[in-house]
Every structure is written in structure tokens, then in C-alpha cells.
PDB file of C-alpha atoms in Angstrom:
ATOM      1  CA  ASP A  30     125.303 118.570  92.744  1.00  0.00           C
ATOM      2  CA  SER A  31     122.180 116.422  93.372  1.00  0.00           C
ATOM      3  CA  GLY A  32     123.896 114.241  95.978  1.00  0.00           C
ATOM      4  CA  VAL A  33     123.644 111.062  93.860  1.00  0.00           C
ATOM      5  CA  THR A  34     127.048 110.428  92.452  1.00  0.00           C
ATOM      6  CA  GLN A  35     127.610 108.179  89.216  1.00  0.00           C
ATOM      7  CA  THR A  36     130.927 107.020  87.926  1.00  0.00           C
ATOM      8  CA  PRO A  37     132.147 107.076  85.337  1.00  0.00           C
ATOM      9  CA  LYS A  38     130.521 109.878  83.387  1.00  0.00           C
ATOM     10  CA  HIS A  39     131.429 108.429  80.020  1.00  0.00           C
ATOM     11  CA  LEU A  40     132.360 104.994  78.965  1.00  0.00           C
ATOM     12  CA  ILE A  41     133.443 103.767  75.444  1.00  0.00           C
ATOM     13  CA  THR A  42     133.623 100.090  74.985  1.00  0.00           C
ATOM     14  CA  ALA A  43     133.613  97.393  72.315  1.00  0.00           C
ATOM     15  CA  THR A  44     130.941  94.867  71.595  1.00  0.00           C
ATOM     16  CA  GLY A  45     131.142  91.711  73.681  1.00  0.00           C
ATOM     17  CA  GLN A  46     132.870  93.376  76.585  1.00  0.00           C
ATOM     18  CA  ARG A  47     131.561  93.790  80.156  1.00  0.00           C
ATOM     19  CA  VAL A  48     131.396  97.110  82.144  1.00  0.00           C
ATOM     20  CA  THR A  49     130.414  98.068  85.710  1.00  0.00           C
ATOM     21  CA  LEU A  50     128.651 101.419  86.423  1.00  0.00           C
ATOM     22  CA  ARG A  51     128.583 102.765  89.932  1.00  0.00           C
ATOM     23  CA  CYS A  52     126.088 104.635  92.023  1.00  0.00           C
ATOM     24  CA  SER A  53     126.417 106.220  95.420  1.00  0.00           C
ATOM     25  CA  PRO A  54     122.885 107.399  96.704  1.00  0.00           C
ATOM     26  CA  ARG A  55     122.383 110.589  98.537  1.00  0.00           C
ATOM     27  CA  SER A  56     123.308 110.293 102.386  1.00  0.00           C
ATOM     28  CA  GLY A  57     120.353 108.750 104.120  1.00  0.00           C
ATOM     29  CA  ASP A  58     118.562 107.322 101.182  1.00  0.00           C
ATOM     30  CA  LEU A  59     118.131 103.567 101.159  1.00  0.00           C
ATOM     31  CA  SER A  60     116.566 102.882  97.770  1.00  0.00           C
ATOM     32  CA  VAL A  61     118.528 102.959  94.461  1.00  0.00           C
ATOM     33  CA  TYR A  62     116.747 102.806  90.998  1.00  0.00           C
ATOM     34  CA  TRP A  63     118.408 102.138  87.715  1.00  0.00           C
ATOM     35  CA  TYR A  64     117.020 103.528  84.560  1.00  0.00           C
ATOM     36  CA  GLN A  65     118.243 103.290  80.913  1.00  0.00           C
ATOM     37  CA  GLN A  66     117.482 106.132  78.431  1.00  0.00           C
ATOM     38  CA  SER A  67     118.294 105.257  74.806  1.00  0.00           C
ATOM     39  CA  LEU A  68     118.538 108.092  72.179  1.00  0.00           C
ATOM     40  CA  ASP A  69     115.184 109.675  71.709  1.00  0.00           C
ATOM     41  CA  GLN A  70     113.653 107.349  74.050  1.00  0.00           C
ATOM     42  CA  GLY A  71     112.031 107.642  77.496  1.00  0.00           C
ATOM     43  CA  LEU A  72     113.553 106.465  80.781  1.00  0.00           C
ATOM     44  CA  GLN A  73     113.017 102.655  81.078  1.00  0.00           C
ATOM     45  CA  PHE A  74     113.159 101.279  84.648  1.00  0.00           C
ATOM     46  CA  LEU A  75     115.682  98.485  84.989  1.00  0.00           C
ATOM     47  CA  ILE A  76     115.863  97.574  88.845  1.00  0.00           C
ATOM     48  CA  GLN A  77     115.467  98.764  92.366  1.00  0.00           C
ATOM     49  CA  TYR A  78     117.267  97.914  95.279  1.00  0.00           C
ATOM     50  CA  TYR A  79     116.305  98.832  98.919  1.00  0.00           C
ATOM     51  CA  ASN A  80     118.907  98.465 101.735  1.00  0.00           C
ATOM     52  CA  GLY A  81     120.774  95.769  99.910  1.00  0.00           C
ATOM     53  CA  GLU A  82     117.575  93.768  98.786  1.00  0.00           C
ATOM     54  CA  GLU A  83     116.344  93.669  95.196  1.00  0.00           C
ATOM     55  CA  ARG A  84     112.668  95.073  95.349  1.00  0.00           C
ATOM     56  CA  ALA A  85     111.505  95.351  91.849  1.00  0.00           C
ATOM     57  CA  LYS A  86     112.565  94.336  88.288  1.00  0.00           C
ATOM     58  CA  GLY A  87     111.761  96.022  85.137  1.00  0.00           C
ATOM     59  CA  ASN A  88     112.709  95.197  81.482  1.00  0.00           C
ATOM     60  CA  ILE A  89     116.229  94.253  82.499  1.00  0.00           C
ATOM     61  CA  LEU A  90     118.135  91.972  80.154  1.00  0.00           C
ATOM     62  CA  GLU A  91     119.532  88.789  81.461  1.00  0.00           C
ATOM     63  CA  ARG A  92     123.023  90.083  80.386  1.00  0.00           C
ATOM     64  CA  PHE A  93     122.561  92.885  82.811  1.00  0.00           C
ATOM     65  CA  SER A  94     122.939  92.453  86.784  1.00  0.00           C
ATOM     66  CA  ALA A  95     122.971  94.734  89.661  1.00  0.00           C
ATOM     67  CA  GLN A  96     123.600  94.750  93.545  1.00  0.00           C
ATOM     68  CA  GLN A  97     123.594  97.125  96.421  1.00  0.00           C
ATOM     69  CA  PHE A  98     126.312  96.762  98.905  1.00  0.00           C
ATOM     70  CA  PRO A  99     126.297  97.329 102.799  1.00  0.00           C
ATOM     71  CA  ASP A 100     127.479 100.898 102.479  1.00  0.00           C
ATOM     72  CA  LEU A 101     124.428 101.267 100.129  1.00  0.00           C
ATOM     73  CA  HIS A 102     126.276 102.101  96.908  1.00  0.00           C
ATOM     74  CA  SER A 103     125.021 100.098  93.931  1.00  0.00           C
ATOM     75  CA  GLU A 104     126.691  98.638  90.961  1.00  0.00           C
ATOM     76  CA  LEU A 105     125.090  97.790  87.552  1.00  0.00           C
ATOM     77  CA  ASN A 106     126.965  95.216  85.573  1.00  0.00           C
ATOM     78  CA  LEU A 107     126.372  94.962  81.845  1.00  0.00           C
ATOM     79  CA  SER A 108     127.980  92.091  79.901  1.00  0.00           C
ATOM     80  CA  SER A 109     128.116  90.796  76.376  1.00  0.00           C
ATOM     81  CA  LEU A 110     127.622  94.237  75.304  1.00  0.00           C
ATOM     82  CA  GLU A 111     125.820  95.004  72.000  1.00  0.00           C
ATOM     83  CA  LEU A 112     125.521  98.203  69.934  1.00  0.00           C
ATOM     84  CA  GLY A 113     121.921  98.590  71.191  1.00  0.00           C
ATOM     85  CA  ASP A 114     123.061  98.881  74.734  1.00  0.00           C
ATOM     86  CA  SER A 115     124.555 102.290  73.873  1.00  0.00           C
ATOM     87  CA  ALA A 116     122.506 104.680  76.181  1.00  0.00           C
ATOM     88  CA  LEU A 117     122.505 106.888  79.137  1.00  0.00           C
ATOM     89  CA  TYR A 118     122.306 105.154  82.435  1.00  0.00           C
ATOM     90  CA  PHE A 119     120.873 106.803  85.340  1.00  0.00           C
ATOM     91  CA  CYS A 120     120.712 105.978  88.913  1.00  0.00           C
ATOM     92  CA  ALA A 121     118.196 107.521  91.299  1.00  0.00           C
ATOM     93  CA  SER A 122     117.801 107.393  95.023  1.00  0.00           C
ATOM     94  CA  SER A 123     114.809 107.943  97.456  1.00  0.00           C
ATOM     95  CA  VAL A 124     114.148 108.227 101.065  1.00  0.00           C
ATOM     96  CA  GLY A 125     110.478 108.596 100.562  1.00  0.00           C
ATOM     97  CA  SER A 126     110.129 112.213 100.649  1.00  0.00           C
ATOM     98  CA  ARG A 127     107.301 114.069  98.532  1.00  0.00           C
ATOM     99  CA  HIS A 128     110.050 115.403  96.345  1.00  0.00           C
ATOM    100  CA  GLY A 129     110.428 111.924  94.924  1.00  0.00           C
ATOM    101  CA  TYR A 130     113.578 110.866  93.421  1.00  0.00           C
ATOM    102  CA  THR A 131     116.968 112.418  92.944  1.00  0.00           C
ATOM    103  CA  PHE A 132     118.945 111.401  89.802  1.00  0.00           C
ATOM    104  CA  GLY A 133     122.580 111.224  89.495  1.00  0.00           C
ATOM    105  CA  SER A 134     124.090 112.844  86.331  1.00  0.00           C
ATOM    106  CA  GLY A 135     124.184 109.643  84.521  1.00  0.00           C
ATOM    107  CA  THR A 136     126.744 107.344  82.785  1.00  0.00           C
ATOM    108  CA  ARG A 137     126.886 107.742  78.954  1.00  0.00           C
ATOM    109  CA  LEU A 138     127.757 104.380  77.530  1.00  0.00           C
ATOM    110  CA  THR A 139     128.888 103.943  74.068  1.00  0.00           C
ATOM    111  CA  VAL A 140     129.367 100.651  72.517  1.00  0.00           C
ATOM    112  CA  VAL A 141     131.330 100.483  69.161  1.00  0.00           C
TER     113      VAL A 141
ATOM    114  CA  GLY B  16     101.611  97.317  83.974  1.00  0.00           C
ATOM    115  CA  GLN B  17     101.127 101.090  82.994  1.00  0.00           C
ATOM    116  CA  ASN B  18     100.626 103.155  79.928  1.00  0.00           C
ATOM    117  CA  ILE B  19     101.501 106.782  80.107  1.00  0.00           C
ATOM    118  CA  ASP B  20     100.754 109.101  77.277  1.00  0.00           C
ATOM    119  CA  GLN B  21     101.827 112.667  76.562  1.00  0.00           C
ATOM    120  CA  PRO B  22     102.370 114.651  73.370  1.00  0.00           C
ATOM    121  CA  THR B  23     105.794 114.414  71.614  1.00  0.00           C
ATOM    122  CA  GLU B  24     106.485 118.003  71.082  1.00  0.00           C
ATOM    123  CA  MET B  25     104.921 121.453  71.792  1.00  0.00           C
ATOM    124  CA  THR B  26     106.178 124.880  70.551  1.00  0.00           C
ATOM    125  CA  ALA B  27     105.360 128.113  72.328  1.00  0.00           C
ATOM    126  CA  THR B  28     106.565 131.848  72.306  1.00  0.00           C
ATOM    127  CA  GLU B  29     108.651 133.322  75.055  1.00  0.00           C
ATOM    128  CA  GLY B  30     106.268 134.858  77.819  1.00  0.00           C
ATOM    129  CA  ALA B  31     103.467 132.558  76.661  1.00  0.00           C
ATOM    130  CA  ILE B  32     101.854 129.828  78.609  1.00  0.00           C
ATOM    131  CA  VAL B  33     101.956 126.051  77.671  1.00  0.00           C
ATOM    132  CA  GLN B  34     100.001 123.162  79.091  1.00  0.00           C
ATOM    133  CA  ILE B  35     101.271 119.684  78.757  1.00  0.00           C
ATOM    134  CA  ASN B  36      98.753 116.919  79.206  1.00  0.00           C
ATOM    135  CA  CYS B  37      99.595 113.245  80.523  1.00  0.00           C
ATOM    136  CA  THR B  38      97.068 110.525  80.658  1.00  0.00           C
ATOM    137  CA  TYR B  39      97.816 107.262  82.428  1.00  0.00           C
ATOM    138  CA  GLN B  40      96.435 103.824  82.857  1.00  0.00           C
ATOM    139  CA  THR B  41      97.871 101.947  85.872  1.00  0.00           C
ATOM    140  CA  SER B  42      97.454  98.880  87.829  1.00  0.00           C
ATOM    141  CA  GLY B  43      98.406 100.766  90.894  1.00  0.00           C
ATOM    142  CA  PHE B  44      98.892 104.435  91.684  1.00  0.00           C
ATOM    143  CA  ASN B  45     100.784 106.282  94.462  1.00  0.00           C
ATOM    144  CA  GLY B  46     101.460 109.681  93.062  1.00  0.00           C
ATOM    145  CA  LEU B  47     102.342 111.497  89.875  1.00  0.00           C
ATOM    146  CA  PHE B  48     105.417 113.364  89.251  1.00  0.00           C
ATOM    147  CA  TRP B  49     106.774 115.895  86.702  1.00  0.00           C
ATOM    148  CA  TYR B  50     110.359 116.130  85.840  1.00  0.00           C
ATOM    149  CA  GLN B  51     112.267 118.550  83.449  1.00  0.00           C
ATOM    150  CA  GLN B  52     115.166 117.011  81.414  1.00  0.00           C
ATOM    151  CA  HIS B  53     117.661 119.050  79.373  1.00  0.00           C
ATOM    152  CA  ALA B  54     119.179 117.070  76.717  1.00  0.00           C
ATOM    153  CA  GLY B  55     121.951 114.768  78.013  1.00  0.00           C
ATOM    154  CA  GLU B  56     121.333 115.883  81.549  1.00  0.00           C
ATOM    155  CA  ALA B  57     119.621 114.203  84.551  1.00  0.00           C
ATOM    156  CA  PRO B  58     115.938 114.814  85.073  1.00  0.00           C
ATOM    157  CA  THR B  59     115.126 117.365  87.777  1.00  0.00           C
ATOM    158  CA  PHE B  60     112.135 117.320  90.069  1.00  0.00           C
ATOM    159  CA  LEU B  61     109.383 119.853  89.158  1.00  0.00           C
ATOM    160  CA  SER B  62     106.117 118.906  91.005  1.00  0.00           C
ATOM    161  CA  TYR B  63     104.316 115.985  92.687  1.00  0.00           C
ATOM    162  CA  ASN B  64     100.510 115.292  93.097  1.00  0.00           C
ATOM    163  CA  VAL B  65      98.887 112.540  95.082  1.00  0.00           C
ATOM    164  CA  LEU B  66      95.557 114.085  95.643  1.00  0.00           C
ATOM    165  CA  ASP B  67      93.060 115.518  93.153  1.00  0.00           C
ATOM    166  CA  GLY B  68      93.623 119.334  92.409  1.00  0.00           C
ATOM    167  CA  LEU B  69      96.131 121.959  91.583  1.00  0.00           C
ATOM    168  CA  GLU B  70      99.580 122.319  93.022  1.00  0.00           C
ATOM    169  CA  GLU B  71     101.259 125.754  92.211  1.00  0.00           C
ATOM    170  CA  LYS B  72     104.985 126.538  92.544  1.00  0.00           C
ATOM    171  CA  GLY B  73     106.060 129.659  90.951  1.00  0.00           C
ATOM    172  CA  ARG B  74     105.732 129.558  87.281  1.00  0.00           C
ATOM    173  CA  PHE B  75     104.885 125.921  87.258  1.00  0.00           C
ATOM    174  CA  SER B  76     101.512 124.355  88.251  1.00  0.00           C
ATOM    175  CA  SER B  77     100.376 120.744  88.147  1.00  0.00           C
ATOM    176  CA  PHE B  78      96.917 119.253  88.216  1.00  0.00           C
ATOM    177  CA  LEU B  79      95.667 115.759  88.878  1.00  0.00           C
ATOM    178  CA  SER B  80      92.487 114.021  88.410  1.00  0.00           C
ATOM    179  CA  ARG B  81      92.790 110.469  89.529  1.00  0.00           C
ATOM    180  CA  SER B  82      89.324 109.412  88.347  1.00  0.00           C
ATOM    181  CA  LYS B  83      90.111 110.494  84.891  1.00  0.00           C
ATOM    182  CA  GLY B  84      93.779 109.156  85.017  1.00  0.00           C
ATOM    183  CA  TYR B  85      94.782 112.710  83.883  1.00  0.00           C
ATOM    184  CA  SER B  86      97.292 115.275  84.758  1.00  0.00           C
ATOM    185  CA  TYR B  87      98.663 118.453  83.262  1.00  0.00           C
ATOM    186  CA  LEU B  88     101.696 120.644  83.769  1.00  0.00           C
ATOM    187  CA  LEU B  89     101.197 124.370  83.120  1.00  0.00           C
ATOM    188  CA  LEU B  90     104.239 126.411  82.461  1.00  0.00           C
ATOM    189  CA  LYS B  91     103.688 130.132  82.586  1.00  0.00           C
ATOM    190  CA  GLU B  92     105.734 133.189  81.554  1.00  0.00           C
ATOM    191  CA  LEU B  93     107.969 130.927  79.371  1.00  0.00           C
ATOM    192  CA  GLN B  94     111.559 131.706  79.239  1.00  0.00           C
ATOM    193  CA  MET B  95     114.121 130.392  76.552  1.00  0.00           C
ATOM    194  CA  LYS B  96     115.733 128.228  79.320  1.00  0.00           C
ATOM    195  CA  ASP B  97     112.468 126.325  79.779  1.00  0.00           C
ATOM    196  CA  SER B  98     113.232 124.688  76.285  1.00  0.00           C
ATOM    197  CA  ALA B  99     113.547 121.085  77.449  1.00  0.00           C
ATOM    198  CA  SER B 100     111.850 117.684  77.706  1.00  0.00           C
ATOM    199  CA  TYR B 101     109.115 117.311  80.283  1.00  0.00           C
ATOM    200  CA  LEU B 102     108.458 113.827  81.778  1.00  0.00           C
ATOM    201  CA  CYS B 103     105.354 112.689  83.322  1.00  0.00           C
ATOM    202  CA  ALA B 104     105.857 109.730  85.810  1.00  0.00           C
ATOM    203  CA  VAL B 105     103.636 107.675  87.857  1.00  0.00           C
ATOM    204  CA  ARG B 106     104.776 105.965  90.988  1.00  0.00           C
ATOM    205  CA  ASP B 107     103.983 102.338  91.730  1.00  0.00           C
ATOM    206  CA  PRO B 108     102.793 101.501  95.269  1.00  0.00           C
ATOM    207  CA  GLY B 109     105.845  99.865  96.862  1.00  0.00           C
ATOM    208  CA  ARG B 110     105.705  96.163  97.574  1.00  0.00           C
ATOM    209  CA  ARG B 111     106.537  96.686 101.102  1.00  0.00           C
ATOM    210  CA  ALA B 112     105.568  99.640 103.405  1.00  0.00           C
ATOM    211  CA  ASP B 113     109.224 100.641 103.933  1.00  0.00           C
ATOM    212  CA  SER B 114     110.023 101.830 100.503  1.00  0.00           C
ATOM    213  CA  TRP B 115     108.666 103.704  97.531  1.00  0.00           C
ATOM    214  CA  GLY B 116     107.907 101.945  94.397  1.00  0.00           C
ATOM    215  CA  LYS B 117     109.515 102.746  91.045  1.00  0.00           C
ATOM    216  CA  LEU B 118     108.533 105.654  88.839  1.00  0.00           C
ATOM    217  CA  GLN B 119     107.117 104.681  85.387  1.00  0.00           C
ATOM    218  CA  PHE B 120     107.939 107.393  83.011  1.00  0.00           C
ATOM    219  CA  GLY B 121     106.085 108.652  79.775  1.00  0.00           C
ATOM    220  CA  ALA B 122     108.302 109.171  76.719  1.00  0.00           C
ATOM    221  CA  GLY B 123     108.479 113.019  77.588  1.00  0.00           C
ATOM    222  CA  THR B 124     107.236 116.139  75.797  1.00  0.00           C
ATOM    223  CA  GLN B 125     109.822 118.355  74.001  1.00  0.00           C
ATOM    224  CA  VAL B 126     108.841 121.946  74.495  1.00  0.00           C
ATOM    225  CA  VAL B 127     110.492 124.462  72.160  1.00  0.00           C
ATOM    226  CA  VAL B 128     110.395 128.099  73.075  1.00  0.00           C
ATOM    227  CA  THR B 129     110.846 130.483  70.420  1.00  0.00           C
ATOM    228  CA  PRO B 130     111.797 134.146  70.740  1.00  0.00           C
TER     229      PRO B 130
END
């Protein structure tokens, strides 16, 4: 157990639907980073939050949004889902140690 | 932006040594990380370099040359369980001093260890 908790582990939904992915960072970590990993592709950075504030944005679609709550957990909202959104979505947290970023086990999203 | 290149796949025999190269071109740099990822699982941290030189950690070593934009990960005494994807990642400087920037990942190098 890495200490970063992601739920749900698996999600199957239909095109056009909306889903919410949840991430709880390691205790004490203030930063949360969301990544998308499509089949046979690398990890693509989506968005970063630090202590409730958005700090950096990557190639995140307008249909996607995220937020970080006062208890530091974060949610990634994906709407108007398309088949191409099927991927593994990882959350990582960091407190700034030289050991970098700790990843959660991911949510596997399948859009049918 | 950043461009991070690493080979797609490498094959080696159990007990051998494999070197995975990573070259990067970045607008900012605040450290280079190597992660291991088994299929369908989360990436796990292997090594971190921010200064030039070699960092050794058991069977794994990582080297960095900032002037050349180059790093490598050396895996020694390969074991079957080392078959995985190895990801090179460069950290952006954070926009503010109170938080680390994001990691930008290469596409990963699939290492296949054969008996």
C-alpha cells in the first residue's frame, strides 16, 4: 500500500456519461497530480493541485475538471465520455521529498 | 515544453546487465526520476538525480549529465521480475517555492528478461 488511495479501481460506463474519480493523498502530502495513461502510451499529465489551489495544467480536455477539497482529497470529473477516454487514471501525491511522487493504484476506466 | 526520448523496447538475458538511455530537452529542470511500472500497475520509484553523476542503489544505478540532457538507468544481475516498463521523468521547477512541479514522463522502455 503506497498510502495514496484511489477509488474506484474499475469503472465501466457508456459514452456520453459522467464519472468522478477520487484520490486521497498520503498523510501530510499537500500536492496532488492527476495523470492519464492510455493503452500503450506514456503517462500524460492532466492537472496539479496544491493545498486546494490549482497549480499546473497539462493537456486536460475541457470536458474534464478537478478540484482539491479542504481535507486534501481530490476528485477528477470526466463528462461527455468518449470511447477514447478509456484509460488508466493515476493520482500521485508529493510533499517534496527526494523520493518524488507516490502513485495510487489507479482507476481503470472503460467507456463502452 | 519538454521532449523526453527513450528506446521503446530492450531484451536481455537473466543475470545480464541492461542500460536504458534517456535524453531530454526541457524549458526547465529540477531533477530526473526513474520509475518501474508493471503492466496495469502503478509506477514505483527507482531513483532520483538532480546533480551530475552516478547514484547507486543495489542492483540499480542511475546517471545524469545535465549539460548533455542525458541520463541512463543501469540494471544489473537481471531477474525475471525485472521485466517491466521503465519510465524516465523530468521534474518541472514549481511555479512557487512551496510545491514541486509536475513530472513529465517519457513513453517508457519495455524491458524483457529472457531465461
